Amino acid sequence: MDTFSPIGIFDSGFGGLTVLREIERLLPMYDYLYLGDNARAPYGNRSFETIHAYTLEAVEWLFRRGCHLIILACNTASAKALRTLQQNNLPRIAPDRRVLGVLRPVTERIGTMTLSGHIGILGTVGTVESRSYVIEIEKYFPKVVVTQEACPMWVPLVENGEADGKGADYFVRQHVERLCNADPLIDAVVLGCTHYPLLERKIRRFLDRRIAVVSQGAIVAESLERYFSRHPDIERRCSRGGERMFYTSEKARIFEGPAALFYGREIRCREMRFS
Ligand code: DGL
């Protein structure tokens, strides 16, 4: 085994830091290597082919850095690229390594979070169009009714520091109302995008109080802990030095400023290039 074998955390940009934050809160002892593909973000409106190609490049880069386990901490990449990576690419490039996504941890529990059996998904255009949440939830909870709403303005609002601004109210309200009007029986709403926890306060303001808001980070972290207990062979391959490393495909200064918003503290990051 490589001595330094961090858990790879991949996102199109900053958003995966909201997931890493929760994972390391629960599992601080492991080494983590974060890669944000900021130079090519956002992924939300891109085609399946492009998202798959970009995600594969990132996964290969993280494997070369010693990762044996990678979490795609990006809903769009998990929704559009994960299955093809697992079924077509991994068996050829790294059959003994693993890539996991952020959809399944939520979908396998969502049925226990609703009383009405009606849930809502808020996500990027890519995530919603892939219907991955709908398909996954149907496998575990075939009776649960799923309604989706794409919110294309929300990622740019967050990335431009407008999450708490007055201007964001209009767009948050618009999508929250559309979702709830489409199915008034919804009693749980999944924040199906890494950026949305930063809008959570506003989202709650426009949602009826009886509706639960489901954020992914903590659920993904608990799911990873359970995964390790089911797969001790993979767990043993993840090194435990408590180290954090951050890379971006953009300029470091472009990543470092907003990163603190998502991660909750300042970070220093390094630059990488896809060759
Ligand atoms: N990280 C993406 C997600 O969770 C949002 C940002 C993007 O569109 O690239 O879907």
mmCIF file of N, CA and C in Angstrom, residues 6-12 16 19-20 23 27 32-35 55 58-59 62-63 67-75 77-78 82 85-86 98-103 105 194 217 220-221 223-225 227-228 234 238:
data_model
loop_
_atom_site.group_PDB
_atom_site.id
_atom_site.type_symbol
_atom_site.label_atom_id
_atom_site.label_comp_id
_atom_site.label_asym_id
_atom_site.label_seq_id
_atom_site.Cartn_x
_atom_site.Cartn_y
_atom_site.Cartn_z
ATOM 1 N N PRO A 6 -4.532 9.241 0.816
ATOM 2 C CA PRO A 6 -5.651 10.033 1.331
ATOM 3 C C PRO A 6 -6.963 9.621 0.698
ATOM 4 N N ILE A 7 -8.041 9.989 1.341
ATOM 5 C CA ILE A 7 -9.365 9.833 0.731
ATOM 6 C C ILE A 7 -9.534 11.020 -0.222
ATOM 7 N N GLY A 8 -9.781 10.733 -1.485
ATOM 8 C CA GLY A 8 -9.940 11.809 -2.469
ATOM 9 C C GLY A 8 -11.348 12.368 -2.412
ATOM 10 N N ILE A 9 -11.450 13.679 -2.395
ATOM 11 C CA ILE A 9 -12.765 14.335 -2.410
ATOM 12 C C ILE A 9 -12.773 15.215 -3.652
ATOM 13 N N PHE A 10 -13.681 14.905 -4.578
ATOM 14 C CA PHE A 10 -13.704 15.675 -5.826
ATOM 15 C C PHE A 10 -14.993 16.470 -5.974
ATOM 16 N N ASP A 11 -14.822 17.706 -6.432
ATOM 17 C CA ASP A 11 -16.001 18.515 -6.777
ATOM 18 C C ASP A 11 -15.645 19.389 -7.975
ATOM 19 N N SER A 12 -16.679 19.884 -8.648
ATOM 20 C CA SER A 12 -16.454 20.796 -9.759
ATOM 21 C C SER A 12 -15.776 22.088 -9.285
ATOM 22 N N GLY A 16 -17.901 20.951 -2.791
ATOM 23 C CA GLY A 16 -17.585 19.713 -2.083
ATOM 24 C C GLY A 16 -16.972 19.967 -0.714
ATOM 25 N N VAL A 19 -19.208 19.132 2.002
ATOM 26 C CA VAL A 19 -19.290 17.686 2.275
ATOM 27 C C VAL A 19 -18.041 17.249 3.063
ATOM 28 N N LEU A 20 -16.869 17.695 2.606
ATOM 29 C CA LEU A 20 -15.630 17.354 3.318
ATOM 30 C C LEU A 20 -15.709 17.784 4.784
ATOM 31 N N ILE A 23 -17.602 15.240 6.648
ATOM 32 C CA ILE A 23 -16.905 13.951 6.695
ATOM 33 C C ILE A 23 -15.770 14.024 7.710
ATOM 34 N N LEU A 27 -14.924 11.782 10.823
ATOM 35 C CA LEU A 27 -13.783 10.877 10.607
ATOM 36 C C LEU A 27 -12.490 11.696 10.450
ATOM 37 N N TYR A 32 -6.993 13.553 3.828
ATOM 38 C CA TYR A 32 -7.932 13.925 2.764
ATOM 39 C C TYR A 32 -7.223 14.784 1.718
ATOM 40 N N LEU A 33 -7.524 14.472 0.464
ATOM 41 C CA LEU A 33 -7.003 15.282 -0.637
ATOM 42 C C LEU A 33 -8.194 15.801 -1.442
ATOM 43 N N TYR A 34 -8.364 17.103 -1.424
ATOM 44 C CA TYR A 34 -9.519 17.721 -2.093
ATOM 45 C C TYR A 34 -9.088 18.271 -3.447
ATOM 46 N N LEU A 35 -9.892 17.978 -4.474
ATOM 47 C CA LEU A 35 -9.636 18.567 -5.793
ATOM 48 C C LEU A 35 -10.888 19.286 -6.275
ATOM 49 N N THR A 55 -14.850 14.306 -15.091
ATOM 50 C CA THR A 55 -14.804 13.562 -13.826
ATOM 51 C C THR A 55 -13.789 12.419 -13.919
ATOM 52 N N ALA A 58 -10.373 13.750 -13.430
ATOM 53 C CA ALA A 58 -10.127 14.073 -12.020
ATOM 54 C C ALA A 58 -9.857 12.799 -11.212
ATOM 55 N N VAL A 59 -10.645 11.779 -11.482
ATOM 56 C CA VAL A 59 -10.484 10.508 -10.759
ATOM 57 C C VAL A 59 -9.095 9.911 -11.056
ATOM 58 N N LEU A 62 -6.490 11.823 -9.121
ATOM 59 C CA LEU A 62 -6.500 11.481 -7.683
ATOM 60 C C LEU A 62 -5.907 10.087 -7.447
ATOM 61 N N PHE A 63 -6.169 9.157 -8.358
ATOM 62 C CA PHE A 63 -5.556 7.826 -8.231
ATOM 63 C C PHE A 63 -4.029 7.953 -8.307
ATOM 64 N N CYS A 67 -4.733 8.035 -3.991
ATOM 65 C CA CYS A 67 -6.056 7.757 -3.399
ATOM 66 C C CYS A 67 -6.528 6.353 -3.802
ATOM 67 N N HIS A 68 -7.034 5.614 -2.825
ATOM 68 C CA HIS A 68 -7.661 4.318 -3.120
ATOM 69 C C HIS A 68 -9.171 4.424 -3.071
ATOM 70 N N LEU A 69 -9.626 5.481 -2.427
ATOM 71 C CA LEU A 69 -11.069 5.724 -2.323
ATOM 72 C C LEU A 69 -11.331 7.191 -2.652
ATOM 73 N N ILE A 70 -12.300 7.407 -3.543
ATOM 74 C CA ILE A 70 -12.646 8.784 -3.938
ATOM 75 C C ILE A 70 -14.145 8.989 -3.727
ATOM 76 N N ILE A 71 -14.478 10.128 -3.150
ATOM 77 C CA ILE A 71 -15.901 10.511 -3.038
ATOM 78 C C ILE A 71 -16.143 11.624 -4.054
ATOM 79 N N LEU A 72 -17.106 11.412 -4.941
ATOM 80 C CA LEU A 72 -17.518 12.494 -5.836
ATOM 81 C C LEU A 72 -18.465 13.370 -5.023
ATOM 82 N N ALA A 73 -17.900 14.417 -4.432
ATOM 83 C CA ALA A 73 -18.697 15.282 -3.549
ATOM 84 C C ALA A 73 -19.393 16.358 -4.372
ATOM 85 N N CYS A 74 -19.963 15.942 -5.474
ATOM 86 C CA CYS A 74 -20.631 16.847 -6.413
ATOM 87 C C CYS A 74 -21.859 16.089 -6.915
ATOM 88 N N ASN A 75 -23.012 16.663 -6.709
ATOM 89 C CA ASN A 75 -24.236 15.971 -7.136
ATOM 90 C C ASN A 75 -24.282 15.771 -8.637
ATOM 91 N N ALA A 77 -21.819 15.505 -10.834
ATOM 92 C CA ALA A 77 -20.899 14.437 -11.257
ATOM 93 C C ALA A 77 -21.410 13.076 -10.784
ATOM 94 N N SER A 78 -21.946 13.026 -9.561
ATOM 95 C CA SER A 78 -22.476 11.752 -9.056
ATOM 96 C C SER A 78 -23.663 11.311 -9.903
ATOM 97 N N LEU A 82 -21.086 8.954 -12.334
ATOM 98 C CA LEU A 82 -20.637 7.881 -11.425
ATOM 99 C C LEU A 82 -20.893 6.483 -11.969
ATOM 100 N N LEU A 85 -18.563 5.539 -14.715
ATOM 101 C CA LEU A 85 -17.209 5.354 -14.171
ATOM 102 C C LEU A 85 -17.094 3.989 -13.503
ATOM 103 N N GLN A 86 -18.087 3.681 -12.661
ATOM 104 C CA GLN A 86 -18.021 2.422 -11.905
ATOM 105 C C GLN A 86 -18.136 1.212 -12.828
ATOM 106 N N ARG A 98 -11.958 2.372 -5.369
ATOM 107 C CA ARG A 98 -13.393 2.654 -5.320
ATOM 108 C C ARG A 98 -13.707 4.138 -5.493
ATOM 109 N N VAL A 99 -14.813 4.385 -6.200
ATOM 110 C CA VAL A 99 -15.335 5.749 -6.334
ATOM 111 C C VAL A 99 -16.795 5.723 -5.874
ATOM 112 N N LEU A 100 -17.128 6.586 -4.928
ATOM 113 C CA LEU A 100 -18.497 6.652 -4.404
ATOM 114 C C LEU A 100 -19.076 8.044 -4.664
ATOM 115 N N GLY A 101 -20.410 8.135 -4.638
ATOM 116 C CA GLY A 101 -21.047 9.425 -4.889
ATOM 117 C C GLY A 101 -21.811 9.932 -3.682
ATOM 118 N N VAL A 102 -22.532 11.029 -3.867
ATOM 119 C CA VAL A 102 -23.274 11.615 -2.745
ATOM 120 C C VAL A 102 -24.789 11.432 -2.844
ATOM 121 N N LEU A 103 -25.257 10.774 -3.909
ATOM 122 C CA LEU A 103 -26.712 10.590 -4.033
ATOM 123 C C LEU A 103 -27.221 9.432 -3.191
ATOM 124 N N PRO A 105 -26.263 7.845 -0.404
ATOM 125 C CA PRO A 105 -26.476 7.958 1.049
ATOM 126 C C PRO A 105 -27.805 8.618 1.394
ATOM 127 N N THR A 194 -24.225 20.735 -3.716
ATOM 128 C CA THR A 194 -23.268 21.061 -2.658
ATOM 129 C C THR A 194 -23.332 22.511 -2.193
ATOM 130 N N GLY A 217 -24.360 16.655 3.775
ATOM 131 C CA GLY A 217 -23.030 16.446 4.363
ATOM 132 C C GLY A 217 -22.978 15.382 5.448
ATOM 133 N N VAL A 220 -23.824 11.866 4.251
ATOM 134 C CA VAL A 220 -22.721 11.257 3.488
ATOM 135 C C VAL A 220 -21.629 10.772 4.447
ATOM 136 N N ALA A 221 -21.350 11.566 5.459
ATOM 137 C CA ALA A 221 -20.307 11.198 6.433
ATOM 138 C C ALA A 221 -20.684 9.908 7.168
ATOM 139 N N SER A 223 -22.705 7.649 6.189
ATOM 140 C CA SER A 223 -22.718 6.552 5.230
ATOM 141 C C SER A 223 -21.294 6.044 4.962
ATOM 142 N N LEU A 224 -20.335 6.966 4.932
ATOM 143 C CA LEU A 224 -18.941 6.555 4.721
ATOM 144 C C LEU A 224 -18.443 5.729 5.909
ATOM 145 N N GLU A 225 -18.838 6.126 7.088
ATOM 146 C CA GLU A 225 -18.435 5.364 8.279
ATOM 147 C C GLU A 225 -18.988 3.931 8.199
ATOM 148 N N TYR A 227 -19.818 2.401 5.458
ATOM 149 C CA TYR A 227 -19.139 1.745 4.327
ATOM 150 C C TYR A 227 -17.822 1.127 4.813
ATOM 151 N N PHE A 228 -17.091 1.876 5.627
ATOM 152 C CA PHE A 228 -15.815 1.368 6.146
ATOM 153 C C PHE A 228 -16.022 0.128 7.004
ATOM 154 N N ILE A 234 -10.989 -1.805 2.249
ATOM 155 C CA ILE A 234 -10.815 -0.456 1.693
ATOM 156 C C ILE A 234 -10.378 0.491 2.815
ATOM 157 N N CYS A 238 -6.778 3.391 3.495
ATOM 158 C CA CYS A 238 -6.833 4.860 3.635
ATOM 159 C C CYS A 238 -5.919 5.268 4.788
#
